[in-house]
Short mmCIF file of C-alpha atoms in Angstrom, two decimals:
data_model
loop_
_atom_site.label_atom_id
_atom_site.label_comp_id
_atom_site.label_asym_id
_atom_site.label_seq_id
_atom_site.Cartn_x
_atom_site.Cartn_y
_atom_site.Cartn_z
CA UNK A 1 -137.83 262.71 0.41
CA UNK A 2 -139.84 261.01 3.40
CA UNK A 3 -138.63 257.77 2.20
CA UNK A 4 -135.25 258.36 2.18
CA UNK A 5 -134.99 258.26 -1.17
CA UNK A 6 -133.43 261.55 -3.03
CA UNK A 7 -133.36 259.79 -6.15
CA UNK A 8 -137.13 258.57 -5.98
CA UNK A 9 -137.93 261.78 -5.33
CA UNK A 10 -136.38 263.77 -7.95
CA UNK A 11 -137.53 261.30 -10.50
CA UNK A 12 -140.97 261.68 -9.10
CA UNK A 13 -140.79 265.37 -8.77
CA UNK A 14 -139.75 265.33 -12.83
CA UNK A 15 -142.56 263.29 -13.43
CA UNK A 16 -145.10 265.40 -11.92
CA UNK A 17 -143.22 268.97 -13.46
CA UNK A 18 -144.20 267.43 -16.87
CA UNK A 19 -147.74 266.55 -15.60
CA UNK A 20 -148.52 270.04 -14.45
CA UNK A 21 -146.70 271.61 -17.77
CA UNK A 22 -148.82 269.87 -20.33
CA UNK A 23 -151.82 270.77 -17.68
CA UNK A 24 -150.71 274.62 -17.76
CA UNK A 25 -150.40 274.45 -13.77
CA UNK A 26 -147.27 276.03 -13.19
CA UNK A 27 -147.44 276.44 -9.47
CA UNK A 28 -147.12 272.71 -9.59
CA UNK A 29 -144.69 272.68 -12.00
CA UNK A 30 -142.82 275.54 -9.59
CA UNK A 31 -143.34 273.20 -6.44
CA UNK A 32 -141.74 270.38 -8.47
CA UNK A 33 -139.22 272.34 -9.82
CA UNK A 34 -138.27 273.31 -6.15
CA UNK A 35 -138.03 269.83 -5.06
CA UNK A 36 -135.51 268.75 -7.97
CA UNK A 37 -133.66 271.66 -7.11
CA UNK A 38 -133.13 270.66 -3.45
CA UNK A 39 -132.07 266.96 -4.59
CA UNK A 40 -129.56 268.39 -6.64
CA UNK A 41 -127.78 271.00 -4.11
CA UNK A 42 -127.96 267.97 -1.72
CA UNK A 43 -125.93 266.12 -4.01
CA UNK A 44 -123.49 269.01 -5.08
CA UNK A 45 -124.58 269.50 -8.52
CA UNK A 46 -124.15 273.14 -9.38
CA UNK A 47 -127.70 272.83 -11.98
CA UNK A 48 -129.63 273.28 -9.07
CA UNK A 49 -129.26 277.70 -9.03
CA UNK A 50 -130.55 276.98 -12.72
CA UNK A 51 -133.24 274.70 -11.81
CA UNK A 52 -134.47 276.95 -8.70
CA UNK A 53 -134.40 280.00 -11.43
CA UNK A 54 -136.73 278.37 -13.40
CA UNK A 55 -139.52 277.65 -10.56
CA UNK A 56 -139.21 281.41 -9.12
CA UNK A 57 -139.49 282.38 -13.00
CA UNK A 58 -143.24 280.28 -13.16
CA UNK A 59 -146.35 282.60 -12.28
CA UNK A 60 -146.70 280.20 -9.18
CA UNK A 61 -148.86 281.23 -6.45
CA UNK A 62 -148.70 278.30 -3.98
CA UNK A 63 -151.59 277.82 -1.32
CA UNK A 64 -150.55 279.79 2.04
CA UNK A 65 -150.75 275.76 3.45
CA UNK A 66 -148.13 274.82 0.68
CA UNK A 67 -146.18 277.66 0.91
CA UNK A 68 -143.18 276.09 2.27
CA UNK A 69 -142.68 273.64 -0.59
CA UNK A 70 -142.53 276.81 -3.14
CA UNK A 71 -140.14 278.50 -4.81
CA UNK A 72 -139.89 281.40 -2.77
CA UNK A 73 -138.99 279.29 -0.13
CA UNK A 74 -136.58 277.45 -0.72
CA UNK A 75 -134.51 280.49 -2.08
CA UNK A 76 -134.67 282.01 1.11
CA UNK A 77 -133.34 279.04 3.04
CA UNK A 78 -130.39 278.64 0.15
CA UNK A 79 -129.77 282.02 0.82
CA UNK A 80 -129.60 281.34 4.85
CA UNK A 81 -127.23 278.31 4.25
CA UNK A 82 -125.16 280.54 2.03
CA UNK A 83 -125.36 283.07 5.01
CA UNK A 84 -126.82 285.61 2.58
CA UNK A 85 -128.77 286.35 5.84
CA UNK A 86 -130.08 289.80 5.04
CA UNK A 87 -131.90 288.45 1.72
CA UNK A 88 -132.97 285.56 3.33
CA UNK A 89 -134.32 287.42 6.44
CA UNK A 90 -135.92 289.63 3.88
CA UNK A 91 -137.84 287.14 1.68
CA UNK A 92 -138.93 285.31 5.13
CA UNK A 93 -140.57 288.17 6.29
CA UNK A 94 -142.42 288.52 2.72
CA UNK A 95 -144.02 285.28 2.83
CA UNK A 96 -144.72 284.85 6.68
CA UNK A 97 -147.38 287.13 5.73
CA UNK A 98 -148.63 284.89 3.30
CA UNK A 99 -148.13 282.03 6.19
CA UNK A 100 -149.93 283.84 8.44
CA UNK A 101 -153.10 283.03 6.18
CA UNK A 102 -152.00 278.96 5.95
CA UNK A 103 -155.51 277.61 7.14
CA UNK A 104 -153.18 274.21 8.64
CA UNK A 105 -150.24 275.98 10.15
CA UNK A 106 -147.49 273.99 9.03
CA UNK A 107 -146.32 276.41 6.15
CA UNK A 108 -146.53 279.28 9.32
CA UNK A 109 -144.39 277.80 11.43
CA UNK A 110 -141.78 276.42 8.98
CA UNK A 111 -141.25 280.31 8.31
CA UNK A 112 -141.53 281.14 11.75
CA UNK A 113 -138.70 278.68 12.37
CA UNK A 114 -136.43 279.51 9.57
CA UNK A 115 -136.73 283.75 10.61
CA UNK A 116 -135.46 282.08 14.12
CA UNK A 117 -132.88 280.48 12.63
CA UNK A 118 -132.07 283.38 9.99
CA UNK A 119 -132.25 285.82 13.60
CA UNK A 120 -129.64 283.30 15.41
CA UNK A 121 -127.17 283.45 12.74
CA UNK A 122 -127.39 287.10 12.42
CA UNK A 123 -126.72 287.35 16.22
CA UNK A 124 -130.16 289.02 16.49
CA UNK A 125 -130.55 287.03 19.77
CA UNK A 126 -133.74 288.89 20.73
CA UNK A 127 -135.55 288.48 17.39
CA UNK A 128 -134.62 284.44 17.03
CA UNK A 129 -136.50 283.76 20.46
CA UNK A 130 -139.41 285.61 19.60
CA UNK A 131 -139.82 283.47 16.34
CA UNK A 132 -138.79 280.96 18.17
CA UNK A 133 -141.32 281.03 20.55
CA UNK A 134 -143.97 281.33 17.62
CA UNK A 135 -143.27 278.55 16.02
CA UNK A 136 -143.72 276.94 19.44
CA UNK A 137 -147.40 278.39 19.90
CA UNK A 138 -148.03 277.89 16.62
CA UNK A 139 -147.12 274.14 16.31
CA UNK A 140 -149.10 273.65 19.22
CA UNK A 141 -151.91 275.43 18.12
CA UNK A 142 -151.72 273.53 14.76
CA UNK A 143 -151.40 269.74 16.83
CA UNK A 144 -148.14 269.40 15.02
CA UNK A 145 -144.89 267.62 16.90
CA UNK A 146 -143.00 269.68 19.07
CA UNK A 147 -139.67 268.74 18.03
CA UNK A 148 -138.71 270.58 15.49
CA UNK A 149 -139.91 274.45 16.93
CA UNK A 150 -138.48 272.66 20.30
CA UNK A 151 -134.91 272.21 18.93
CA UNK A 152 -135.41 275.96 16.89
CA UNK A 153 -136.03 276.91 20.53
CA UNK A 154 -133.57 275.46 22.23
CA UNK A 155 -130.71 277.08 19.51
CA UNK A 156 -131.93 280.29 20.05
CA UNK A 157 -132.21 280.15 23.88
CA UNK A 158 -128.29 278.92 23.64
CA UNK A 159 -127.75 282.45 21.27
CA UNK A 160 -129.80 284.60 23.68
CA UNK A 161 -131.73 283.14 26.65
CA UNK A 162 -130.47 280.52 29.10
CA UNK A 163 -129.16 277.60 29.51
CA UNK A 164 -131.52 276.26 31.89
CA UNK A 165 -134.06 277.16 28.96
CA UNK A 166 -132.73 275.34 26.42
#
């Protein structure tokens, strides 16, 4: 995906699913699964609920740093696209305390910024600053760009803060 590339991807996301099946490493397998899945709802093809089944069906237990490339994961920010906001709210808060443990902080405040997001939709204006604002602290604790908690700030000031703020 950080070339561009969806089709790369996939194809090197199915390579390394078959890797980490005949190694009996199915939270790789899971991760890869997750990525394939993600090609394929970008692209509109309705295998990708099947494909996502299969990786939250895998024993995975992904790193608290890789968190946010897991099954888990992605579900919940299907289900906050789909505006199934109460399950994805729900299976947020589950794994922010998982990303609460991510040594790195990346996988912490890609949750942080999704709840904000999940919060804004909702109309919990409160709530979506607060994670927000989080995700702020945290990507700054973690030396990470600013942009993207910046802009996840900047929506939910717009929902529930100021103008002047955003």
């Amino acid at each position: 995906f950080l070339t561009g590339d969806p089709d790369r991807a996939a194809a090197e996301a199915g390579r390394t699913v078959e890797a980490a099946r005949r190694a009996g490493d199915p939270t790789t397998e899971a991760m890869g699964l997750s990525l394939i899945a993600q090609v394929q709802r970008l692209r509109g093809e309705p295998r990708w609920a099947d494909t996502l089944v299969q990786a939250l069906d895998l024993p995975a237990t992904p790193a608290p740093d890789w968190l946010h490339y897991g099954p888990r994961y992605m579900a919940a920010r299907f289900a906050m696209v789909d505006d199934r906001l109460d399950e994805a709210r729900s299976e947020l808060l589950k794994l922010l305390v998982v990303a609460e443990h991510d040594r790195i902080g990346e996988a912490r405040v890609e949750v942080l910024r999704s709840l904000s997001e999940v919060a804004t939709r909702a109309g919990r204006c409160r709530e979506a600053l607060q994670y927000a604002h989080r995700a702020v602290d945290a990507a700054q604790h973690a030396g990470l760009s600013p942009g993207p908690t910046w802009y996840t700030a900047a929506v939910a000031e717009l929902a529930g803060g100021s103008l002047a703020a955003a």
